[in-house]
Coordinates of C-alpha atoms and ligand atoms in Angstrom, one line a residue:
M1 CA -21.9 32.2 17.7
K2 CA -23.7 30.6 20.7
K3 CA -24.6 33.1 23.3
I4 CA -25.2 31.5 26.8
G5 CA -26.3 33.5 29.8
F6 CA -25.1 32.3 33.4
L7 CA -27.1 33.3 36.4
T8 CA -26.8 32.4 40.1
S9 CA -29.7 33.0 42.3
G10 CA -30.8 32.7 45.9
G11 CA -28.4 31.9 48.9
D12 CA -24.8 31.2 47.7
C13 CA -22.9 28.1 48.5
Q14 CA -19.2 26.8 48.3
S15 CA -19.4 25.2 44.8
L16 CA -21.2 27.7 42.5
N17 CA -18.0 28.8 40.8
A18 CA -16.7 25.3 40.4
T19 CA -19.9 24.4 38.7
M20 CA -20.0 27.4 36.3
R21 CA -16.4 26.5 35.5
G22 CA -17.5 23.0 34.7
V23 CA -20.2 24.4 32.1
A24 CA -17.9 27.1 30.7
K25 CA -14.8 24.7 30.3
T26 CA -17.0 22.1 28.4
L27 CA -18.5 24.9 26.2
Y28 CA -15.2 26.2 25.3
Q29 CA -13.9 22.8 24.4
A30 CA -16.9 22.1 22.2
Y31 CA -17.2 25.6 20.5
S32 CA -13.7 26.9 21.0
K33 CA -14.2 30.7 20.1
D34 CA -17.7 30.3 18.7
V35 CA -19.3 30.7 22.3
E36 CA -19.9 33.8 24.1
I37 CA -20.9 33.6 27.9
Y38 CA -23.0 36.5 29.5
G39 CA -22.5 36.6 33.2
I40 CA -25.8 37.8 34.3
L41 CA -25.2 39.8 37.6
E42 CA -26.9 39.2 40.9
G43 CA -29.3 36.6 39.9
Y44 CA -32.7 37.3 38.4
K45 CA -32.2 41.0 39.3
G46 CA -29.5 41.2 36.4
L47 CA -31.9 39.5 33.9
I48 CA -34.8 41.9 35.0
Y49 CA -32.8 45.2 34.9
G50 CA -30.3 44.3 32.2
N51 CA -27.2 43.9 34.2
Y52 CA -24.5 41.5 32.8
R53 CA -20.9 41.3 31.9
K54 CA -19.2 39.4 29.0
M55 CA -17.2 36.8 30.4
K56 CA -13.8 35.5 29.0
P57 CA -12.3 32.1 29.3
E58 CA -9.7 33.4 31.8
D59 CA -12.7 34.4 34.1
F60 CA -13.2 30.7 34.7
S61 CA -9.7 29.8 35.5
G62 CA -8.6 29.5 39.2
I63 CA -12.0 29.4 40.4
L64 CA -12.5 25.8 41.2
T65 CA -11.6 26.2 44.8
E66 CA -13.3 29.6 45.2
G67 CA -16.4 29.8 47.3
G68 CA -19.2 32.4 46.7
T69 CA -20.1 33.3 43.1
I70 CA -18.1 35.5 40.8
I71 CA -21.2 37.0 39.2
G72 CA -23.1 37.7 42.5
T73 CA -26.5 36.6 43.7
S74 CA -29.6 37.8 45.2
R75 CA -32.9 36.6 46.6
Q76 CA -35.9 37.4 44.3
P77 CA -38.9 35.7 45.6
F78 CA -40.9 33.6 43.1
K79 CA -44.3 34.8 44.6
K80 CA -43.3 38.3 43.7
M81 CA -42.2 37.6 40.1
R82 CA -45.6 38.2 38.6
E83 CA -46.0 41.4 40.7
P84 CA -44.8 44.6 39.1
D85 CA -41.7 46.3 40.8
E86 CA -42.0 49.8 42.6
N87 CA -41.8 51.5 39.1
G88 CA -44.5 49.4 37.6
L89 CA -42.0 47.2 35.7
D90 CA -43.4 43.7 34.5
K91 CA -40.5 41.6 35.7
V92 CA -41.3 38.5 33.7
K93 CA -41.7 40.6 30.5
A94 CA -38.4 42.4 31.3
M95 CA -36.6 39.1 31.7
K96 CA -37.9 37.8 28.4
D97 CA -37.1 41.1 26.7
N98 CA -33.5 41.1 27.8
Y99 CA -33.1 37.4 26.8
K100 CA -34.3 38.3 23.3
K101 CA -32.2 41.6 23.1
W102 CA -29.0 39.9 24.0
G103 CA -29.8 37.1 21.5
L104 CA -29.2 34.3 24.1
D105 CA -29.5 30.7 23.0
C106 CA -29.8 29.4 26.6
L107 CA -29.9 30.5 30.2
V108 CA -27.8 28.3 32.6
I109 CA -29.5 28.9 35.9
L110 CA -27.8 27.8 39.2
G111 CA -30.2 27.8 42.2
G112 CA -32.3 26.2 44.9
N113 CA -36.2 25.7 45.2
G114 CA -37.4 29.2 44.6
T115 CA -34.9 29.6 41.8
H116 CA -36.3 26.6 40.1
K117 CA -39.9 27.8 40.2
T118 CA -38.9 31.0 38.3
A119 CA -36.6 28.9 35.9
N120 CA -39.5 26.8 35.1
L121 CA -41.7 29.9 34.4
L122 CA -39.1 31.3 32.1
S123 CA -39.1 28.0 30.3
E124 CA -42.8 27.9 30.1
E125 CA -42.5 31.5 28.8
G126 CA -40.4 30.3 25.8
C127 CA -36.7 30.7 27.0
N128 CA -34.2 28.1 26.7
V129 CA -33.2 27.1 30.0
V130 CA -31.0 24.5 31.7
T131 CA -30.6 24.4 35.5
L132 CA -28.2 23.0 38.1
P133 CA -29.1 22.2 41.7
K134 CA -27.4 24.4 44.3
T135 CA -28.0 24.5 47.9
I136 CA -26.4 23.5 51.2
D137 CA -30.0 22.3 52.2
N138 CA -30.1 19.3 49.8
D139 CA -33.8 19.8 49.4
I140 CA -34.1 19.7 45.7
W141 CA -36.4 17.2 44.2
G142 CA -35.1 15.0 41.4
T143 CA -31.5 14.6 42.6
D144 CA -29.9 12.6 45.2
I145 CA -27.6 15.4 46.1
T146 CA -27.2 19.1 45.5
F147 CA -23.8 20.8 45.2
G148 CA -22.9 22.7 48.3
F149 CA -24.4 20.3 50.7
Q150 CA -21.3 18.1 51.4
S151 CA -19.2 21.2 52.0
A152 CA -21.6 22.5 54.4
V153 CA -21.8 19.1 56.2
N154 CA -18.1 19.3 56.7
I155 CA -18.3 22.8 58.3
A156 CA -21.4 21.9 60.5
T157 CA -19.5 18.7 61.6
N158 CA -16.4 20.6 62.4
A159 CA -18.5 22.8 64.7
I160 CA -19.8 19.9 66.6
D161 CA -16.3 18.3 66.7
C162 CA -14.9 21.6 68.3
I163 CA -17.8 21.6 70.8
H164 CA -17.2 18.0 71.9
T165 CA -14.0 18.8 73.8
T166 CA -15.2 21.8 75.6
A167 CA -18.5 20.0 76.4
A168 CA -16.5 17.1 78.0
S169 CA -14.4 19.5 80.1
H170 CA -17.4 21.4 81.5
G171 CA -19.9 18.6 81.6
R172 CA -22.7 20.9 80.0
V173 CA -25.4 20.4 77.5
F174 CA -24.4 21.9 74.3
I175 CA -26.8 22.8 71.3
V176 CA -25.3 23.3 67.8
E177 CA -27.9 24.9 65.6
V178 CA -27.5 23.7 61.9
M179 CA -29.0 25.4 58.7
G180 CA -31.1 23.6 56.3
H181 CA -34.3 25.8 56.0
K182 CA -37.4 23.5 56.2
V183 CA -35.5 20.3 55.9
G184 CA -33.1 18.3 58.1
W185 CA -30.5 16.8 55.7
L186 CA -27.7 19.0 56.8
T187 CA -28.4 18.4 60.6
L188 CA -28.8 14.7 60.1
H189 CA -25.6 14.3 58.4
A190 CA -23.5 16.6 60.5
G191 CA -25.3 15.2 63.6
I192 CA -24.2 11.6 62.8
A193 CA -20.9 12.6 61.5
G194 CA -20.1 14.6 64.6
G195 CA -21.6 12.1 67.1
A196 CA -24.3 14.2 68.4
D197 CA -26.5 12.3 71.1
I198 CA -29.8 14.0 70.0
I199 CA -30.8 15.3 66.6
L200 CA -33.9 17.2 66.0
I201 CA -35.1 17.8 62.5
P202 CA -38.4 19.3 61.1
E203 CA -39.5 16.0 59.5
I204 CA -39.6 14.4 63.0
P205 CA -41.5 16.9 65.5
Y206 CA -39.9 16.6 68.9
D207 CA -41.4 16.1 72.3
I208 CA -39.4 18.1 74.8
D209 CA -39.9 15.4 77.3
S210 CA -38.5 12.7 75.2
V211 CA -35.4 15.0 74.9
V212 CA -35.3 15.5 78.7
K213 CA -35.6 11.6 79.1
A214 CA -32.6 11.0 76.8
L215 CA -30.5 13.6 78.6
D216 CA -31.5 12.0 82.0
K217 CA -30.5 8.6 80.6
R218 CA -27.2 9.8 79.6
A219 CA -26.6 11.5 83.0
K220 CA -27.6 8.3 84.8
Q221 CA -24.9 6.4 82.6
G222 CA -22.3 8.8 84.1
K223 CA -22.0 10.8 80.8
R224 CA -20.8 14.3 81.9
F225 CA -22.1 16.0 78.7
S226 CA -24.5 15.8 75.8
I227 CA -24.6 17.3 72.5
L228 CA -27.8 18.1 70.4
A229 CA -27.7 18.9 66.7
V230 CA -30.8 21.0 66.1
A231 CA -32.1 22.0 62.8
E232 CA -33.0 25.7 62.4
G233 CA -36.4 24.4 61.2
A234 CA -36.8 21.9 64.0
I235 CA -40.5 21.9 65.4
S236 CA -42.2 20.5 68.5
K237 CA -45.1 18.1 68.2
E238 CA -47.2 20.8 69.8
D239 CA -46.4 23.3 67.1
A240 CA -46.6 20.9 64.2
A241 CA -50.2 20.3 65.3
L242 CA -51.2 23.8 64.8
S243 CA -52.7 25.3 61.8
K244 CA -50.5 27.5 59.6
K245 CA -52.3 30.6 60.8
E246 CA -52.0 29.6 64.5
L247 CA -48.3 28.7 64.0
K248 CA -47.7 32.2 62.3
A249 CA -49.3 34.0 65.2
K250 CA -47.4 31.8 67.9
R251 CA -44.1 32.5 66.2
K252 CA -44.8 36.3 66.0
A253 CA -45.1 36.4 69.6
N254 CA -42.0 34.3 70.2
I255 CA -39.2 35.9 72.3
Y256 CA -36.4 33.6 71.3
P257 CA -33.8 34.4 68.6
S258 CA -34.2 30.8 67.1
I259 CA -35.5 27.4 68.2
S260 CA -32.3 26.2 69.8
Y261 CA -32.7 29.1 72.5
Q262 CA -36.4 27.8 73.3
I263 CA -35.1 24.3 73.4
G264 CA -32.2 25.3 75.6
E265 CA -34.4 27.1 78.1
E266 CA -36.7 24.3 78.4
I267 CA -34.0 21.9 79.1
N268 CA -32.5 24.1 81.7
K269 CA -35.8 24.4 83.4
K270 CA -36.6 20.8 83.3
T271 CA -33.2 19.1 84.1
G272 CA -31.3 21.9 85.8
Q273 CA -28.4 21.3 83.6
E274 CA -26.3 24.2 82.2
V275 CA -26.9 24.7 78.4
R276 CA -24.7 26.5 75.9
I277 CA -25.8 27.2 72.3
T278 CA -23.8 27.5 69.2
V279 CA -25.1 28.9 65.8
P280 CA -22.5 28.5 63.1
G281 CA -24.9 30.4 60.7
H282 CA -23.5 31.4 57.4
T283 CA -20.1 29.9 58.0
Q284 CA -21.9 26.8 56.8
R285 CA -22.2 28.5 53.4
G286 CA -18.6 29.9 53.4
G287 CA -15.2 28.9 52.3
E288 CA -13.9 26.6 49.8
P289 CA -15.8 23.7 48.3
C290 CA -14.7 20.2 49.5
P291 CA -13.3 17.7 47.0
Y292 CA -16.6 15.9 46.8
D293 CA -18.5 19.0 45.7
R294 CA -15.7 19.9 43.3
V295 CA -16.1 16.6 41.6
I296 CA -19.9 16.7 41.3
S297 CA -20.0 20.3 40.4
S298 CA -17.6 19.6 37.4
R299 CA -19.7 16.7 36.5
L300 CA -22.9 18.3 36.6
G301 CA -21.6 21.4 34.7
A302 CA -20.2 19.3 32.1
A303 CA -23.5 17.5 31.7
A304 CA -25.4 20.8 31.6
A305 CA -23.2 21.8 28.6
R306 CA -23.8 18.7 26.9
L307 CA -27.5 19.5 27.1
I308 CA -26.9 22.9 25.5
I309 CA -24.7 21.4 22.7
D310 CA -27.6 18.9 22.1
E311 CA -30.1 21.7 22.2
K312 CA -31.9 19.8 24.9
Y313 CA -33.6 22.5 27.1
G314 CA -36.0 22.6 29.9
Y315 CA -34.2 20.4 32.3
M316 CA -32.2 20.4 35.5
V317 CA -29.1 18.2 35.7
G318 CA -29.4 15.8 38.7
L319 CA -27.4 13.1 40.2
K320 CA -29.2 9.5 40.5
N321 CA -27.2 6.6 41.7
G322 CA -23.9 8.2 40.8
E323 CA -25.0 9.1 37.1
T324 CA -25.8 12.6 35.9
I325 CA -29.4 12.7 34.5
P326 CA -31.7 15.3 33.0
V327 CA -34.8 16.0 35.0
P328 CA -37.6 18.0 33.4
L329 CA -38.0 21.5 35.1
S330 CA -41.8 21.0 35.3
E331 CA -41.2 18.0 37.7
V332 CA -38.7 19.8 39.8
A333 CA -40.4 23.1 40.3
G334 CA -42.5 23.3 43.4
K335 CA -41.4 20.2 45.2
L336 CA -39.3 19.7 48.3
K337 CA -37.2 16.7 49.0
M338 CA -37.4 16.0 52.7
V339 CA -35.9 13.4 55.0
E340 CA -38.2 10.3 55.3
P341 CA -38.7 9.6 58.9
D342 CA -38.9 5.8 57.9
S343 CA -35.7 5.8 55.9
S344 CA -32.9 3.4 56.6
I345 CA -30.6 6.4 57.7
I346 CA -33.0 7.3 60.6
K347 CA -33.4 3.7 61.7
E348 CA -29.7 3.2 61.5
A349 CA -29.1 6.4 63.5
K350 CA -31.7 5.3 66.1
G351 CA -30.0 2.0 66.3
L352 CA -26.9 3.8 67.2
G353 CA -28.8 5.2 70.2
I354 CA -29.3 8.7 68.8
C355 CA -32.5 10.3 70.1
F356 CA -34.7 12.1 67.6
G357 CA -37.1 13.4 70.3
D358 CA -40.1 11.4 69.0
Ligands
F6P401 O1 -31.0 27.9 51.5 C1 -29.8 28.1 52.0 C2 -29.9 28.7 53.5 O2 -28.6 28.9 54.0 C3 -30.8 28.1 54.5 O3 -30.1 26.9 55.0 C4 -31.1 29.2 55.4 O4 -32.3 29.0 56.1 C5 -31.3 30.4 54.5 O5 -30.4 30.1 53.3 C6 -30.7 31.6 55.0 O6 -30.9 32.7 54.2 P1 -30.3 34.1 54.1 O7 -28.9 34.0 53.6 O8 -31.0 34.7 53.2 O9 -30.4 34.6 55.5

């Protein structure tokens, strides 16, 4: 009997269930009744404190289109994994002990960057681990795309689309703030897809005067409105030049709820134009996965099951040039996949007239 533990960790996304279904269906096909799946509840928390439920094949039916995660998730920061909990419990030891106690052959871990660091740690500590790249941010190293990203692009694009008509009616400047943590993939894609005039991403620090210049140019061309897609992690040139410590202190004294409000106020002061801000927030992680995500989730899940069947552990399944590939966990952990300011997508967007504030 093969015993496989499933665990979803970190922020959720639309295609977690579709991915688990892909792994489960392939395992059930291969082993029939000779496989038992343990649904470890609420991410690493369940592995630390011994909370799980035994899954049945029926649990994986009807979930292809269901957002969220049927086994729950939580954020357990990697940097705190080596610290004992409030009762002095050694978390890493507890995870290893439960892995052994339950007699697991492998852990299937679905998560983003932080999750991958802990997955690598567990692998180094002797657990068999296979991981899958989950995040709307698309910032996991070793894969061209993460599942959840495209669904979030659709939602963020829809937000920009909806803003377009009202922006045109009122002749205002609108800012749509897009998630993405420290990277600009989501903002870049939604910005291009939604026809944003200005796109600000963390990888290209902006100069507010360049933004104002682009707005003035549009006004002179007779355009009544402008739309900015601003990444939640967007940063000014001035702030990007600060040391980590200086930036932290500056942010602590910051009065704005998020970067868009600061940019909005600066635009209003410098141009006199009326500015409105929209923050779609967690709606970007909600709802059902788009068909593209359902396809890659099913494929990545099936490929992860294949690794388990072949007893090939210590890998994340990624997608490169349309093919699923195993990527060593040690290579994935601790790296971030960022937008390259010199990449063709940026050059093409600039060619279209989109301003990046640089
Ligand atoms: O990593 C996914 C993500 O949605 C980021 O884009 C965002 O910065 C963060 O999670 C929000 O986290 P939380 O759900 O914990 O507020």
